[in-house]
PDB file of C-alpha atoms in Angstrom:
ATOM      1  CA  MET A 202     101.027 -15.910-132.074  1.00  0.00           C
ATOM      2  CA  GLN A 203     101.103 -11.958-132.524  1.00  0.00           C
ATOM      3  CA  GLU A 204      98.551 -10.976-134.653  1.00  0.00           C
ATOM      4  CA  LEU A 205     100.681  -9.281-137.734  1.00  0.00           C
ATOM      5  CA  HIS A 206      99.785  -6.585-140.229  1.00  0.00           C
ATOM      6  CA  PHE A 207      98.470  -8.955-142.755  1.00  0.00           C
ATOM      7  CA  PRO A 208      95.275 -10.095-143.661  1.00  0.00           C
ATOM      8  CA  LYS A 209      93.440 -13.039-141.588  1.00  0.00           C
ATOM      9  CA  PHE A 210      94.604 -16.213-143.490  1.00  0.00           C
ATOM     10  CA  PRO A 211      93.189 -19.506-142.839  1.00  0.00           C
ATOM     11  CA  PHE A 212      96.187 -21.863-141.727  1.00  0.00           C
ATOM     12  CA  ARG A 213      96.158 -25.133-140.036  1.00  0.00           C
ATOM     13  CA  PHE A 214      97.943 -26.078-136.526  1.00  0.00           C
ATOM     14  CA  LYS A 215      98.876 -29.428-135.791  1.00  0.00           C
ATOM     15  CA  ASN A 216      99.901 -29.542-131.674  1.00  0.00           C
ATOM     16  CA  SER A 217     102.688 -32.371-131.287  1.00  0.00           C
ATOM     17  CA  GLU A 218     104.617 -33.273-128.302  1.00  0.00           C
ATOM     18  CA  ASN A 219     103.821 -29.786-127.266  1.00  0.00           C
ATOM     19  CA  LYS A 220     105.485 -28.253-130.073  1.00  0.00           C
ATOM     20  CA  ILE A 221     102.548 -25.975-132.214  1.00  0.00           C
ATOM     21  CA  SER A 222     103.199 -26.157-135.881  1.00  0.00           C
ATOM     22  CA  ILE A 223     101.853 -24.859-138.831  1.00  0.00           C
ATOM     23  CA  PHE A 224     101.254 -26.168-142.780  1.00  0.00           C
ATOM     24  CA  ASP A 225     103.770 -24.772-144.934  1.00  0.00           C
ATOM     25  CA  CYS A 226     101.594 -25.314-148.553  1.00  0.00           C
ATOM     26  CA  ILE A 227     104.654 -24.825-150.093  1.00  0.00           C
ATOM     27  CA  ARG A 228     107.186 -27.163-148.518  1.00  0.00           C
ATOM     28  CA  LYS A 229     103.505 -29.741-148.423  1.00  0.00           C
ATOM     29  CA  LYS A 230     104.594 -30.008-144.945  1.00  0.00           C
ATOM     30  CA  PHE A 231     104.145 -28.948-141.434  1.00  0.00           C
ATOM     31  CA  VAL A 232     106.692 -26.433-140.086  1.00  0.00           C
ATOM     32  CA  ILE A 233     107.843 -25.790-135.489  1.00  0.00           C
ATOM     33  CA  LEU A 234     106.198 -22.566-135.643  1.00  0.00           C
ATOM     34  CA  GLN A 235     108.047 -19.970-134.621  1.00  0.00           C
ATOM     35  CA  PRO A 236     107.963 -15.717-134.991  1.00  0.00           C
ATOM     36  CA  GLU A 237     109.640 -15.782-138.180  1.00  0.00           C
ATOM     37  CA  GLU A 238     107.512 -18.905-139.228  1.00  0.00           C
ATOM     38  CA  TRP A 239     104.506 -17.150-138.215  1.00  0.00           C
ATOM     39  CA  VAL A 240     105.473 -14.128-140.923  1.00  0.00           C
ATOM     40  CA  ARG A 241     107.254 -16.352-143.329  1.00  0.00           C
ATOM     41  CA  GLN A 242     103.361 -18.097-143.626  1.00  0.00           C
ATOM     42  CA  HIS A 243     101.790 -14.579-143.042  1.00  0.00           C
ATOM     43  CA  CYS A 244     103.751 -13.442-146.020  1.00  0.00           C
ATOM     44  CA  ILE A 245     103.130 -16.960-148.545  1.00  0.00           C
ATOM     45  CA  GLN A 246      99.875 -16.456-147.880  1.00  0.00           C
ATOM     46  CA  TYR A 247      99.696 -12.757-148.839  1.00  0.00           C
ATOM     47  CA  LEU A 248     101.553 -13.641-152.156  1.00  0.00           C
ATOM     48  CA  ILE A 249      98.930 -16.177-152.768  1.00  0.00           C
ATOM     49  CA  LEU A 250      95.645 -14.642-151.632  1.00  0.00           C
ATOM     50  CA  GLU A 251      95.817 -11.380-152.215  1.00  0.00           C
ATOM     51  CA  MET A 252      99.050 -10.998-154.409  1.00  0.00           C
ATOM     52  CA  ASN A 253      97.708 -14.138-156.641  1.00  0.00           C
ATOM     53  CA  TYR A 254     101.082 -15.771-157.472  1.00  0.00           C
ATOM     54  CA  PRO A 255     100.814 -19.425-158.442  1.00  0.00           C
ATOM     55  CA  ILE A 256     102.083 -21.582-155.631  1.00  0.00           C
ATOM     56  CA  SER A 257     103.521 -23.543-158.725  1.00  0.00           C
ATOM     57  CA  LEU A 258     106.039 -20.190-158.697  1.00  0.00           C
ATOM     58  CA  ILE A 259     106.381 -19.411-155.040  1.00  0.00           C
ATOM     59  CA  ASN A 260     109.915 -21.203-153.532  1.00  0.00           C
ATOM     60  CA  VAL A 261     110.736 -20.800-149.471  1.00  0.00           C
ATOM     61  CA  GLU A 262     114.014 -21.424-147.257  1.00  0.00           C
ATOM     62  CA  LYS A 263     116.624 -22.943-150.093  1.00  0.00           C
ATOM     63  CA  GLU A 264     120.178 -22.902-149.669  1.00  0.00           C
ATOM     64  CA  LEU A 265     122.742 -20.063-152.204  1.00  0.00           C
ATOM     65  CA  LYS A 266     125.958 -19.028-152.218  1.00  0.00           C
ATOM     66  CA  VAL A 267     126.915 -15.440-151.469  1.00  0.00           C
ATOM     67  CA  ASN A 268     130.433 -14.857-151.815  1.00  0.00           C
ATOM     68  CA  GLY A 269     131.179 -18.238-151.447  1.00  0.00           C
ATOM     69  CA  LEU A 270     128.813 -18.410-148.275  1.00  0.00           C
ATOM     70  CA  LYS A 271     125.913 -20.444-147.309  1.00  0.00           C
ATOM     71  CA  LYS A 272     122.701 -18.113-147.122  1.00  0.00           C
ATOM     72  CA  ARG A 273     119.247 -19.414-146.911  1.00  0.00           C
ATOM     73  CA  TYR A 274     116.574 -17.156-148.199  1.00  0.00           C
ATOM     74  CA  ASP A 275     113.437 -17.418-147.362  1.00  0.00           C
ATOM     75  CA  ILE A 276     110.937 -16.357-150.193  1.00  0.00           C
ATOM     76  CA  VAL A 277     111.595 -16.098-153.597  1.00  0.00           C
ATOM     77  CA  VAL A 278     108.813 -15.684-156.415  1.00  0.00           C
ATOM     78  CA  PHE A 279     109.586 -17.178-159.943  1.00  0.00           C
ATOM     79  CA  ASN A 280     109.205 -15.388-163.339  1.00  0.00           C
ATOM     80  CA  SER A 281     107.511 -18.838-165.450  1.00  0.00           C
ATOM     81  CA  ASP A 282     110.855 -18.863-167.575  1.00  0.00           C
ATOM     82  CA  GLY A 283     112.653 -19.424-164.632  1.00  0.00           C
ATOM     83  CA  SER A 284     113.907 -15.944-163.703  1.00  0.00           C
ATOM     84  CA  ILE A 285     113.274 -14.116-159.699  1.00  0.00           C
ATOM     85  CA  HIS A 286     110.856 -12.081-159.553  1.00  0.00           C
ATOM     86  CA  ILE A 287     110.128 -11.267-156.342  1.00  0.00           C
ATOM     87  CA  ILE A 288     112.885 -11.939-152.964  1.00  0.00           C
ATOM     88  CA  VAL A 289     111.401 -11.929-149.806  1.00  0.00           C
ATOM     89  CA  GLU A 290     113.295 -11.605-146.144  1.00  0.00           C
ATOM     90  CA  CYS A 291     111.348 -12.038-143.114  1.00  0.00           C
ATOM     91  CA  LYS A 292     112.479 -11.784-139.612  1.00  0.00           C
ATOM     92  CA  ALA A 293     110.454 -12.128-136.298  1.00  0.00           C
ATOM     93  CA  PRO A 294     107.792  -9.514-135.486  1.00  0.00           C
ATOM     94  CA  GLN A 295     110.356  -8.677-132.136  1.00  0.00           C
ATOM     95  CA  ILE A 296     112.854  -7.962-134.957  1.00  0.00           C
ATOM     96  CA  PRO A 297     112.628  -4.152-135.902  1.00  0.00           C
ATOM     97  CA  ILE A 298     113.403  -3.381-139.397  1.00  0.00           C
ATOM     98  CA  GLY A 299     116.352  -1.425-140.383  1.00  0.00           C
ATOM     99  CA  GLN A 300     119.992  -0.783-143.365  1.00  0.00           C
ATOM    100  CA  SER A 301     121.605  -4.700-142.146  1.00  0.00           C
ATOM    101  CA  THR A 302     118.338  -6.243-143.197  1.00  0.00           C
ATOM    102  CA  PHE A 303     118.520  -4.324-146.396  1.00  0.00           C
ATOM    103  CA  ASP A 304     121.828  -4.620-147.010  1.00  0.00           C
ATOM    104  CA  GLN A 305     121.164  -8.544-146.505  1.00  0.00           C
ATOM    105  CA  ILE A 306     118.425  -9.131-148.688  1.00  0.00           C
ATOM    106  CA  ALA A 307     120.799  -7.028-151.360  1.00  0.00           C
ATOM    107  CA  GLN A 308     123.299  -9.121-150.740  1.00  0.00           C
ATOM    108  CA  TYR A 309     120.848 -12.293-151.516  1.00  0.00           C
ATOM    109  CA  ASN A 310     120.522 -10.341-154.539  1.00  0.00           C
ATOM    110  CA  LEU A 311     124.087 -10.421-156.193  1.00  0.00           C
ATOM    111  CA  ALA A 312     123.260 -13.539-156.349  1.00  0.00           C
ATOM    112  CA  LEU A 313     119.584 -13.848-156.950  1.00  0.00           C
ATOM    113  CA  LYS A 314     119.174 -11.575-159.910  1.00  0.00           C
ATOM    114  CA  ALA A 315     115.498 -10.358-159.251  1.00  0.00           C
ATOM    115  CA  THR A 316     113.515  -7.539-159.798  1.00  0.00           C
ATOM    116  CA  TYR A 317     111.350  -6.979-157.194  1.00  0.00           C
ATOM    117  CA  LEU A 318     112.794  -7.172-152.915  1.00  0.00           C
ATOM    118  CA  MET A 319     109.957  -7.590-149.696  1.00  0.00           C
ATOM    119  CA  VAL A 320     111.747  -7.033-146.342  1.00  0.00           C
ATOM    120  CA  THR A 321     109.165  -8.046-143.401  1.00  0.00           C
ATOM    121  CA  ASN A 322     108.711  -8.499-139.994  1.00  0.00           C
ATOM    122  CA  GLY A 323     105.027  -8.721-139.989  1.00  0.00           C
ATOM    123  CA  LEU A 324     104.158  -5.268-138.535  1.00  0.00           C
ATOM    124  CA  ASN A 325     106.155  -3.572-141.225  1.00  0.00           C
ATOM    125  CA  HIS A 326     106.435  -4.871-144.602  1.00  0.00           C
ATOM    126  CA  TYR A 327     109.012  -2.829-147.249  1.00  0.00           C
ATOM    127  CA  TYR A 328     108.988  -3.572-151.527  1.00  0.00           C
ATOM    128  CA  CYS A 329     111.390  -1.728-153.801  1.00  0.00           C
ATOM    129  CA  GLN A 330     112.036  -1.882-157.207  1.00  0.00           C
ATOM    130  CA  MET A 331     115.753  -3.260-158.129  1.00  0.00           C
ATOM    131  CA  ASP A 332     117.567  -0.527-160.952  1.00  0.00           C
ATOM    132  CA  PHE A 333     120.227  -3.108-161.916  1.00  0.00           C
ATOM    133  CA  LYS A 334     121.730   0.089-164.431  1.00  0.00           C
ATOM    134  CA  ASP A 335     121.586   2.071-161.564  1.00  0.00           C
ATOM    135  CA  GLU A 336     122.697  -0.076-158.669  1.00  0.00           C
ATOM    136  CA  ARG A 337     120.389   1.096-156.631  1.00  0.00           C
ATOM    137  CA  TYR A 338     116.806   0.102-155.286  1.00  0.00           C
ATOM    138  CA  HIS A 339     113.735   2.268-155.291  1.00  0.00           C
ATOM    139  CA  PHE A 340     111.099   1.972-152.834  1.00  0.00           C
ATOM    140  CA  LEU A 341     107.626   1.018-153.849  1.00  0.00           C
ATOM    141  CA  LYS A 342     104.275   1.794-151.735  1.00  0.00           C
ATOM    142  CA  GLU A 343     103.560  -2.347-152.467  1.00  0.00           C
ATOM    143  CA  LEU A 344     104.820  -5.458-154.576  1.00  0.00           C
ATOM    144  CA  PRO A 345     103.003  -5.418-158.657  1.00  0.00           C
ATOM    145  CA  GLU A 346     100.139  -8.648-158.799  1.00  0.00           C
ATOM    146  CA  TYR A 347     100.676 -11.736-160.402  1.00  0.00           C
ATOM    147  CA  SER A 348     100.446 -11.021-164.452  1.00  0.00           C
ATOM    148  CA  LYS A 349     100.494 -13.292-166.983  1.00  0.00           C
TER     149      LYS A 349
END
């Protein structure tokens, strides 16, 4: 797999029927290693090991309804009160991040109401803080570290 712009993380791999899988510590199972999954697993490790978010507050690949349509978010980080702190949208490294990616995560956030958004393809990372009053987002240099 392609090297990404994340620190090096210790991953567990498994090869079964000529398909490589990577262990997802959130879902507690091996998942087929696709380019987007490679980015998602790096992002999960980044949130846990670099930003100190507890595994118990992270959720991966769950369904949500946006304007009556079924969608699936990549990663959500909750606050301890159950509200949503961060939504992360992961793309494969070869997918350029453009306005449509920001529109996608903004649509998800209409339903989820997260304070922070992260968009990454593993090579480029973008972080935003929501301003619900003015209905816009402000770009940040990085996400805030976890604080109790």
